[in-house]
Every structure is written in C-alpha cells, then in structure tokens.
Coordinates of C-alpha atoms in Angstrom, one line a residue:
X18 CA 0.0 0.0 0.0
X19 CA 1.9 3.4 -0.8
X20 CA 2.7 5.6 1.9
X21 CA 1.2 9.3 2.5
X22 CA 3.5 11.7 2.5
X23 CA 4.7 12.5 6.3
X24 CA 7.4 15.6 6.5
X25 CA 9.0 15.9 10.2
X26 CA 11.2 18.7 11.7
X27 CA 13.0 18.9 14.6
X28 CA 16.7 19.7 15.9
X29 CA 17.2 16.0 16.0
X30 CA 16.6 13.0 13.8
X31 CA 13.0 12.7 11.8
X32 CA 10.5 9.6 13.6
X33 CA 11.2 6.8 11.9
X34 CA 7.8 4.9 10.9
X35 CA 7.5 1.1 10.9
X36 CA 5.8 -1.2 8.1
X37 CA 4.2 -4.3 9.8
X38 CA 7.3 -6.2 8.6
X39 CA 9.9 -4.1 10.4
X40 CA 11.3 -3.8 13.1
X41 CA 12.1 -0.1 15.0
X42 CA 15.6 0.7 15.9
X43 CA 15.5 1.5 19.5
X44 CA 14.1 -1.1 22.4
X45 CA 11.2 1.8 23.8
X46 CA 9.3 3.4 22.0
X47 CA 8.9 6.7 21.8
X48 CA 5.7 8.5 23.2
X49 CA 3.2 9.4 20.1
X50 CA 1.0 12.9 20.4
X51 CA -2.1 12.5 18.4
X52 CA -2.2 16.3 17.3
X53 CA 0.2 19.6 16.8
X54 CA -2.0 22.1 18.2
X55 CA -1.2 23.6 21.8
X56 CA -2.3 20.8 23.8
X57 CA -0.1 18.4 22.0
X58 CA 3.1 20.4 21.4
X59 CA 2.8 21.7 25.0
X60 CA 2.5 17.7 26.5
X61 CA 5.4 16.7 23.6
X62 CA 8.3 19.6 25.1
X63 CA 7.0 18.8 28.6
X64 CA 7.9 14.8 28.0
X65 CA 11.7 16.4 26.6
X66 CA 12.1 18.3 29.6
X67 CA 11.8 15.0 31.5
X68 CA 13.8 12.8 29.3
X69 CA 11.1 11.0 27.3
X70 CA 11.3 11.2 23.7
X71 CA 7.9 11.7 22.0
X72 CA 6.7 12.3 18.4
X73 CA 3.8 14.4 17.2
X74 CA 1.8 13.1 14.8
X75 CA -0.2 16.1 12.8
X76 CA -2.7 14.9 10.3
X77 CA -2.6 18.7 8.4
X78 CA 1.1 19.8 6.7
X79 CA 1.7 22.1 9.6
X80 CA 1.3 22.8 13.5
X81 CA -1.5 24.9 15.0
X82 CA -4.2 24.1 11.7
X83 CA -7.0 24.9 14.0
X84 CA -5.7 28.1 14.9
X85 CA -4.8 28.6 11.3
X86 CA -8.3 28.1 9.9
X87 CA -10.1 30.4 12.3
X88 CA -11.7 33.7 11.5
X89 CA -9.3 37.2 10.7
X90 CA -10.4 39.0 13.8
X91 CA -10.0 36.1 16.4
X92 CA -8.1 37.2 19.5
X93 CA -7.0 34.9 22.2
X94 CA -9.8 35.9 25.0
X95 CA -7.3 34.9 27.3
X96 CA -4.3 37.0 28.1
X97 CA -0.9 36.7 26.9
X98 CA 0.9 36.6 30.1
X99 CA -1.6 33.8 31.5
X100 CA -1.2 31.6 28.3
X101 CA 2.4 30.6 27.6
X102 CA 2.9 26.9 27.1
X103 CA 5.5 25.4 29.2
X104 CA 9.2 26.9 28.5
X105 CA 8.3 29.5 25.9
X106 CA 6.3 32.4 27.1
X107 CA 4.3 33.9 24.6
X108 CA 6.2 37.2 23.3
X109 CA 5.1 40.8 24.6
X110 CA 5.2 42.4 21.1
X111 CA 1.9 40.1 20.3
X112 CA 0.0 42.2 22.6
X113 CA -2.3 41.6 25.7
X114 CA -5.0 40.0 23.7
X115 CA -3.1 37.7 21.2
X116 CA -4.7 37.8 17.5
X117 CA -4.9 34.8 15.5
X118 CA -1.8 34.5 13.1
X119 CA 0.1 35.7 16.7
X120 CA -0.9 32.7 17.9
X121 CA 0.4 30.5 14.8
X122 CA 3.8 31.8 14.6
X123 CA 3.9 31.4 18.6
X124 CA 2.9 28.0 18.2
X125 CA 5.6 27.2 15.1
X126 CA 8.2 29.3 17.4
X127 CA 7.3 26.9 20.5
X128 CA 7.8 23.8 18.0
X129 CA 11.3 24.8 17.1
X130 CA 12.4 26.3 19.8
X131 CA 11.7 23.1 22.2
X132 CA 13.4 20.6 19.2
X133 CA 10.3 19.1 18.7
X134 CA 9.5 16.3 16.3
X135 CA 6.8 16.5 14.1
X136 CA 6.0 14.7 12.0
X137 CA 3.2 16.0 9.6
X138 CA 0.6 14.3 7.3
X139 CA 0.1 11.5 9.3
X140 CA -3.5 11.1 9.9
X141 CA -4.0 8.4 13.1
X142 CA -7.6 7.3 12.4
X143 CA -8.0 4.3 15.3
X144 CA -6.2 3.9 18.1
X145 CA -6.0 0.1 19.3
X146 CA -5.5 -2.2 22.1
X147 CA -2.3 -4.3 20.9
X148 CA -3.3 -7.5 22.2
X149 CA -7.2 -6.8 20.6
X150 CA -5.5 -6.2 17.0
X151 CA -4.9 -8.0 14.1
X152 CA -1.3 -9.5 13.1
X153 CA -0.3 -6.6 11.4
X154 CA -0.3 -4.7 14.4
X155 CA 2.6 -6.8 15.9
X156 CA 5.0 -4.0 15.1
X157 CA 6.7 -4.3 18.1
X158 CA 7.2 -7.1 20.4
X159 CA 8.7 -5.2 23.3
X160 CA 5.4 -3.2 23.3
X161 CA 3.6 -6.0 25.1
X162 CA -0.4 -4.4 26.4
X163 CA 0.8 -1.5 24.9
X164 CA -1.4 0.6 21.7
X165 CA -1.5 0.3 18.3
X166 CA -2.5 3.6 16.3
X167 CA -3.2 3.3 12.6
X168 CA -2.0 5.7 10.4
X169 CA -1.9 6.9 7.0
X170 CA -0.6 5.2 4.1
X171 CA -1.4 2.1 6.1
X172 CA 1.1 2.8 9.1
X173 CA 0.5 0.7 12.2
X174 CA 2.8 2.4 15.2
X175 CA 3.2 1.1 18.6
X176 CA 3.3 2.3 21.4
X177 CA 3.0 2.0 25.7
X178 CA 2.1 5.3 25.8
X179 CA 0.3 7.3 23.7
X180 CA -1.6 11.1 24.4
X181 CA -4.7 12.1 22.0
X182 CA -4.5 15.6 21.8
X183 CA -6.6 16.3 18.7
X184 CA -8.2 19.4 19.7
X185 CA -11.5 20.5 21.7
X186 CA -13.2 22.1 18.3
X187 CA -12.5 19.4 16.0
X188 CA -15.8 18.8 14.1
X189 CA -18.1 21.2 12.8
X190 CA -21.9 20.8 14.0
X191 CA -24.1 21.6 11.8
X192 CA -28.0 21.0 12.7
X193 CA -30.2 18.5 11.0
X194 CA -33.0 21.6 10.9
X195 CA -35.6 20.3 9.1
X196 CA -36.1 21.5 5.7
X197 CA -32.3 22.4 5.8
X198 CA -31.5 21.0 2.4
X199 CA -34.0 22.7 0.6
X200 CA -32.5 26.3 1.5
X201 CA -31.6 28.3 -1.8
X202 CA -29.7 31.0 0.0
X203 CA -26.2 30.3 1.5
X204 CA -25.8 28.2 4.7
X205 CA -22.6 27.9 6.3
X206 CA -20.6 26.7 9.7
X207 CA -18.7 29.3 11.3
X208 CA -15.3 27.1 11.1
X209 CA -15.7 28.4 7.3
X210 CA -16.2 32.1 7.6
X211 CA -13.2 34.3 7.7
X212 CA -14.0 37.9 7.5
X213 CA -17.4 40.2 6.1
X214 CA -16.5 41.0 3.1
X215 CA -18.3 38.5 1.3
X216 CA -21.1 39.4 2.9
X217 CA -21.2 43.5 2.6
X218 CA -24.8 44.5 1.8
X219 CA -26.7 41.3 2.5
X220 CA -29.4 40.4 5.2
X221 CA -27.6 37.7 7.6
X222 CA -28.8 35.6 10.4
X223 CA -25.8 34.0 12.7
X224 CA -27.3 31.0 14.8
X225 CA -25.4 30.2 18.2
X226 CA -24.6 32.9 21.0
X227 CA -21.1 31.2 22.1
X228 CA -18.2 33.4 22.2
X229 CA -17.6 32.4 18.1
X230 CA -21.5 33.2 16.9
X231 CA -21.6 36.9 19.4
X232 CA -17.7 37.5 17.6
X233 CA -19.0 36.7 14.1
X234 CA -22.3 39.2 14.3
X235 CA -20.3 42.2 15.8
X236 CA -18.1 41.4 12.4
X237 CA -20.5 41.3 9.9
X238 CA -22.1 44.4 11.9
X239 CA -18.7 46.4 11.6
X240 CA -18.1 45.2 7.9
X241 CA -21.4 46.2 6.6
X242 CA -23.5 43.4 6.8
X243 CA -27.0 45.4 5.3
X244 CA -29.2 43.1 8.5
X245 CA -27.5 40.9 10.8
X246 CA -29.5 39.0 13.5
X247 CA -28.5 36.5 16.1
X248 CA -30.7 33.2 16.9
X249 CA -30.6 32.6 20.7
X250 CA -31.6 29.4 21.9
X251 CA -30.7 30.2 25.5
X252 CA -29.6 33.5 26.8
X253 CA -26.0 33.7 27.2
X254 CA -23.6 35.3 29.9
X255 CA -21.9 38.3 29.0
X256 CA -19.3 39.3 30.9
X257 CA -16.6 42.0 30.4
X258 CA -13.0 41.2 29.2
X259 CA -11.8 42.8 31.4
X260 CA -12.5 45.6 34.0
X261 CA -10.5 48.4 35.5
X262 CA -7.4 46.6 33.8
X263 CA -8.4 43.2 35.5
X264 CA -9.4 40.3 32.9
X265 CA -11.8 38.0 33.4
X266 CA -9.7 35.1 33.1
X267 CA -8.6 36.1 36.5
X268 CA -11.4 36.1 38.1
X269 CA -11.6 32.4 36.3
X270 CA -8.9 31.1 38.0
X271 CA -9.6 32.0 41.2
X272 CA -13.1 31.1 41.6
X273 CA -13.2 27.7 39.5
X274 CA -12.5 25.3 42.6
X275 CA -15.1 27.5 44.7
X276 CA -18.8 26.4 45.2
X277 CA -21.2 27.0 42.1
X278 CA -23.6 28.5 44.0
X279 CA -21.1 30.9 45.8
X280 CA -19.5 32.3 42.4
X281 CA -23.7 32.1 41.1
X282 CA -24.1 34.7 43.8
X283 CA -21.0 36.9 43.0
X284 CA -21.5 37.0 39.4
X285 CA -24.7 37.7 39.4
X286 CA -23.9 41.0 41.4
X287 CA -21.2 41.4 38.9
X288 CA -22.8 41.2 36.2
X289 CA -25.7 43.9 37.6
X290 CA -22.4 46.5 37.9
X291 CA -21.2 45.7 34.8
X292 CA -23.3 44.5 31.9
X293 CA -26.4 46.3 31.3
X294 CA -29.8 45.1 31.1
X295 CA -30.6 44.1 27.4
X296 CA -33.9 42.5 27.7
X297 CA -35.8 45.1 25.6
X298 CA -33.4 44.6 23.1
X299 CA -33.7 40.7 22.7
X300 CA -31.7 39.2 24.9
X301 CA -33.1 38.5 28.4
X302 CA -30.8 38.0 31.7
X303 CA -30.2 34.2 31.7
X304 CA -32.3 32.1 34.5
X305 CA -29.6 30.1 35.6
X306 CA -26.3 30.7 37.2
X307 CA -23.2 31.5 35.8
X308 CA -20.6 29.0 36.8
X309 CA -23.6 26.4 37.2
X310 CA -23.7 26.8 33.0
X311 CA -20.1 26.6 32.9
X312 CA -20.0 23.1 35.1
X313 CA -22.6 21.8 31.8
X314 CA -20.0 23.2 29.2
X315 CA -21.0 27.0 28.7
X316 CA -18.8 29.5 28.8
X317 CA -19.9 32.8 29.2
X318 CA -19.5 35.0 26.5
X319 CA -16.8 37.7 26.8
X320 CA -17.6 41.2 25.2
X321 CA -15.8 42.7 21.9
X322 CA -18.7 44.5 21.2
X323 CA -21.6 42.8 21.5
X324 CA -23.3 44.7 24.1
X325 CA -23.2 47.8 21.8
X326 CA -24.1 46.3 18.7
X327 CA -27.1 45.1 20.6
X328 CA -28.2 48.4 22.0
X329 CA -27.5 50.3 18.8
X330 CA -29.6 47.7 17.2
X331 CA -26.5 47.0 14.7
X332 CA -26.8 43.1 15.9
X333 CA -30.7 41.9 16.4
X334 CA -31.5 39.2 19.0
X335 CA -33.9 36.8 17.5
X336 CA -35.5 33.5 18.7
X337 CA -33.7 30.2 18.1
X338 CA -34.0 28.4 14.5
X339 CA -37.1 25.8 14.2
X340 CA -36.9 24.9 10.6
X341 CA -36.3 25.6 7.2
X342 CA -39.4 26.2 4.5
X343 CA -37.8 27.1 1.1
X344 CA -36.0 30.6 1.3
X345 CA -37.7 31.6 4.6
X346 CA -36.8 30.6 8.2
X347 CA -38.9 29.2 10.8
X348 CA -38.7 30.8 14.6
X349 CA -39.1 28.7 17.5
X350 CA -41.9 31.7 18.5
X351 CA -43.5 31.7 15.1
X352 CA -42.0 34.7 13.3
X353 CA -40.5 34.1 9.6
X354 CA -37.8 35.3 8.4
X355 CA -36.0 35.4 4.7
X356 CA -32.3 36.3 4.9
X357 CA -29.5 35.9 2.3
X358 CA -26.9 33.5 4.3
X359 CA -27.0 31.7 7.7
X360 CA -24.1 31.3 9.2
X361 CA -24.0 28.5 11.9
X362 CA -22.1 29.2 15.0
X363 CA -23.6 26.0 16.4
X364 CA -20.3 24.2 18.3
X365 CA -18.0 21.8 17.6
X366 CA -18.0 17.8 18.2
X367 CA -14.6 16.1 20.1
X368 CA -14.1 13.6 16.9
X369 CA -13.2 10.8 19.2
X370 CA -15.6 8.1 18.0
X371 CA -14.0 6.6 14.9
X372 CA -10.4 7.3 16.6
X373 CA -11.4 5.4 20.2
X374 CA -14.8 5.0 20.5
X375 CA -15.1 1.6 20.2
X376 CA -12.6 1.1 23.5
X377 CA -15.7 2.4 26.1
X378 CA -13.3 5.6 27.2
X379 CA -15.8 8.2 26.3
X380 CA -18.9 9.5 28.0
X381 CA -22.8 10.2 26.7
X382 CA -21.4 13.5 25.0
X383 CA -18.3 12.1 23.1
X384 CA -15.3 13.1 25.8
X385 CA -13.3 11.2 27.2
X386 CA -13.8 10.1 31.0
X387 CA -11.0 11.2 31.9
X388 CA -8.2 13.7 31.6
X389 CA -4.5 14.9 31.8
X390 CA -2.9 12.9 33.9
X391 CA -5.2 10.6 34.9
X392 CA -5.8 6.8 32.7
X393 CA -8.5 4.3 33.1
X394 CA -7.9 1.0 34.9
X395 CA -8.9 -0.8 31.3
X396 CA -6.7 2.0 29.3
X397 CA -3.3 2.7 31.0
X398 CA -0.9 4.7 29.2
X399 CA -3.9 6.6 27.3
X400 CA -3.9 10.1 27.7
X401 CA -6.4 12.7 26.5
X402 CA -5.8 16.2 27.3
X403 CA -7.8 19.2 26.1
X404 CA -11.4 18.2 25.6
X405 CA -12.7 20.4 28.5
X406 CA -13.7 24.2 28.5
X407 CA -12.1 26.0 31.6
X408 CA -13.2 29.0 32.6
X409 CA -9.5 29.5 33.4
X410 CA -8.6 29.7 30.4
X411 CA -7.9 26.5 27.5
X412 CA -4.0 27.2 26.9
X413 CA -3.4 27.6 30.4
X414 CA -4.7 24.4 31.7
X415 CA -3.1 22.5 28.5
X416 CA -0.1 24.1 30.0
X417 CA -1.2 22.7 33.4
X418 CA -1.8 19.1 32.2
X419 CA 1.6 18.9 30.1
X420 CA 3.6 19.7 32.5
X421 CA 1.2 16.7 35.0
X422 CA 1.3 13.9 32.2
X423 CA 4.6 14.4 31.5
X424 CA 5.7 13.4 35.0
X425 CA 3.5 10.7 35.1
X426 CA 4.8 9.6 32.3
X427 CA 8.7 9.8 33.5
X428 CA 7.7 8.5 36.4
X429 CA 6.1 5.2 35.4
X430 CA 9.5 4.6 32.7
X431 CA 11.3 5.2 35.9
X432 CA 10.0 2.6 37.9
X433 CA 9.7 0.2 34.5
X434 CA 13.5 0.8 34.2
X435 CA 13.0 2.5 30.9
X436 CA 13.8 5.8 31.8
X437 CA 16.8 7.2 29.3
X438 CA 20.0 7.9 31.2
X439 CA 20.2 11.4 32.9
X440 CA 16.1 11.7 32.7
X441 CA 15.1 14.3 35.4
X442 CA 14.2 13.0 38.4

C-alpha cells in the first residue's frame, strides 16, 4: 500500500515509521501525540524536559491548523501573560490579547524552539489495544499491552504510551433543521467564515450565541452586513474582558474550585455593575447561574462589542431556528424570516468516535472520561488532554496538564526501568 507523504522537523533526527514487517531501531518506543495544536506540542516539550522522547503526529502539513483556519479578527480571550505553554512564554510584542496568526507563529516558534519532532501528514484514524488487534499490528514485540494507532498510508505504530490531543473544536456541527437542504440561500458553519467581506450588503442571520456566533455578528455588523441577526436558543452570559485593567480570566482562575452556588451569587452582582440590562433589546438575563452553566460546558460569553451592537440595534437578538421552509426561516416563537446567508455558530464535536470509540473511554457527549494525567484501569498509558472548556482559560490548563502527564509519564518509565540515562528525576 503506498505511503502518504509524512514531512518531520526537529533539531534531532525525523520519527522513523514502521511497516508491519519491520522492526524499530530503539528497544522503547517513543511516546506518540495525536495532534500539533497547543495541547499536544505543550504535553510533547514537557515529555523532553523530562527525558522521554515523544513524536507528534499532525494529520494537516503544519502545526496549530485549528488556529490557522479560524476567523481574521479572532483574538486569544485569554491573556498573553496567563497563556504561555511550558518553557516559551508567549512574546510581549503580540500584545495583551493575542490575535490569530500571533498565535500560529507562537505555536511554530514553540515547536522549534523546544526541538520538537513533528511529523506531519500523518493522519491516526483508530487507536487500538495491541493485544485486541490484528497481526499486522505486531509492530513491536517489546510493546507488550501497549497501543497500536493506525496511520496513513497504512502505518501501524506502537506504542505503551500514547496522548490524543486532537483538539476541543474538532468537528463542525451543523443541525439537522428540518427542511435544511431545501435552503436556496447560502448556509454555512462558522469554522468556514473568515471575515465580512463577502457578505457586505446582504441580510444575515448567525445562529449560536457562544463566544464564536456573538464575535461573528459584531463582524459582519462592523463590515457592513445590510441586517445581521443572532438566533438565541438560551440567553448567554456576558461578561466584560476585562474591568478596571483586571481580565476576566482572572477572576476564572480564582473562583473555578469555589462552590457553584457561591460564584452564582458573585456573578450575578457582577454582572448587575457591569453589563447592562438588554432584555428590551432581545436578549433577556439568563435564569440560571453563571458557573452552574459553565460546570454543563457554557462559557460565558466575553464582550468585543456585543453589548453595543445590541443596543445600537446594529446586531438583532432573534429566537432560536425551528426549521427551514424554502427561502424563509422558521422561529421557534412563530415569526419568519427570509435572509441571504445563515451562518452557523452552532459548536463543535470532540471527533473521538471513529479514533477510540469503540474502547468504552468516552462519555454520553463524546469526551473522554477522563483527563491529563489521569488513565482508566482498562486504558493505562492513554492520555487525553484538552477536551474540557475552563473558565480559566484553555492554553493555560493545557499548559497545566503537560507539565502533570509528563511526569507521570517519566515517572512510570522510571519505575519500569526505561527511563533514558540522565532523565530528570
């Protein structure tokens, strides 16, 4: 079967891959990343700053393609000082509130500047149990209970130890609204929309009220969208990026191990001092707490201008989408509506069925039971690390649970007796 093409760089020696025939060169194997964007680069030059050699496999021809393929006026939400990656802080010419292609070049600066290897189009689409596979999974006899991850080109790689790392937004959701497919206009997910210039002068409706869907409206308000409305399905937080200098990522970090109901309380009086009231405008106070949303996976949404395209009635609240009828749009409260695109800011699945679905590690909504540092009982040396949504901040906890798997890691070679020579104890 001919092999897909797989380029790797680092400051030492590409991966070498294995045919089922082969045998690899060195007794351990190395640790395999499933995925070059933060989460995965951070957990790779963690595992080199404890001795442990580990290769990143990247299905797209470069690191960070998430970040790449991400709207022109994303910003990190986070700070820059708060979201450095282990060994590399992020540089202070990008600015408090890193933009997008900042973020690439800090994540291909990060990748060369730790020696990491990468090695790019390679695609791992299952990730096996060695003893549960086939024969051409024997790669690797010294691998014992360890994993087998098929690859592109037909690759089987083994490995004890292996951390998925393939992203929190990794498949667009689109709705199965009924009458969908029958919509003449043009319908879209928001992982496709890059700017509002394609858009100048036409009437569109933006479903979804995350951080993406408010971001998106507030662009196509400023880039002379002629009507842009936002479908709400439930009313969102909003809460400043910051106040009086201090961000809200802050605040995230220091009240994320607190009670819900406490930081319920305090945010709600927050939010009074802060936010105004834009319930005659469309979108009502939300009836349930804060951080209670948060613990069920919402993240409040974080002002760039959302609260005054709302007042200024530049961005219209609408209700959530029922269903398509040729060019017209249904309302959940009955009203009809006929614009010229919709643009679905509707979320994003995990993609972890097809890759380990089928070895019972994930829960009702796709993620994986467990995280960072942490394995199953019926999966050791499976790692998973970024499939939550901290309020804290996503490339700061990445950063946290790098720096945690990678001693975990060192520490079980250690007492296995594979550790390299001068590993950090």
């Amino acid at each position: 079967m001919p092999d897909a093409a797989a380029h790797a760089s680092s400051s030492a020696s590409a991966p070498a891959f294995a045919s089922a025939s082969s045998t690899p060169p060195v007794a351990v194997p190395p640790v395999y990343v499933v995925g070059g964007g933060p989460g995965g680069l951070a957990t790779a030059a963690a595992l080199g700053a404890h001795g442990v050699r580990a290769v990143v496999l990247e299905k797209a021809d470069a690191v960070g393609a998430s970040w790449r393929g991400h709207y022109d006026r994303l910003r990190l939400h986070t700070t820059r000082r708060l979201s450095g990656l282990p060994g590399l802080p992020i540089p202070r010419a990008y600015g408090r509130w890193v933009a997008r292609d900042d973020v690439v070049r800090y994540l291909e600066r990060y990748a060369e500047h730790h020696g990491l290897e990468v090695a790019t189009g390679v695609e791992v689409r299952r990730v096996d149990r060695a003893a549960d596979c086939a024969a051409d999974c024997a790669v690797d006899g010294s691998v014992g209970g360890g994993w087998a991850l098929h690859a592109s080109g037909g690759r089987v790689l083994a490995a004890r130890t292996v951390v998925i790392a393939t992203g929190y937004n990794h498949t667009p959701h689109l709705p199965d609204w009924p009458g969908r497919d029958g919509y003449p206009g043009e319908l879209l997910h928001a992982a496709d929309y890059r700017n509002a210039r394609p858009y100048a002068g036409k009437d569109v409706l933006v479903v979804g009220t995350g951080n993406t869907g408010a971001e998106i409206a507030v662009d196509l308000a400023e880039g002379g969208a002629a009507r842009v409305r936002l479908a709400i399905r439930t009313a969102p937080h909003i809460v400043r990026r910051s106040t009086a200098g201090w961000p809200a990522q802050a605040t995230g970090i220091l009240v994320r191990h607190l009670p819900p109901r406490a930081v319920d309380r305090a945010a709600r009086v927050m939010r009074r001092l802060s936010v105004p009231d834009l319930s005659a405008h469309g979108l009502p106070m939300p009836e349930t707490g804060l951080y209670s949303r948060v613990l069920e996976g919402a993240i409040p949404v974080q002002d760039v201008g959302l609260i005054d395209a709302v007042r200024r009635g530049a961005v219209r609240p609408v209700a959530a989408v029922a269903s398509f009828d040729g060019s017209t749009v249904r309302l959940a409260n009955g009203d009809v509506i006929e614009p010229d695109v919709v643009i679905a800011a509707t979320g994003y699945r995990r993609g972890l069925d097809t890759l380990v679905g089928h070895l019972g590690l994930l829960d009702a909504r796709g993620r994986p039971r467990v995280h960072g540092a942490r394995t199953l009982p019926s999966a050791p040396g499976l790692h998973f690390t970024g499939y939550t949504n901290p309020i804290s901040g996503m490339f700061r906890e990445l950063g946290i649970d790098a720096r945690r798997i990678a001693r975990t890691i060192a520490a079980a070679r250690r007492r296995s007796g594979t550790a390299p020579a001068g590993a950090r104890q």
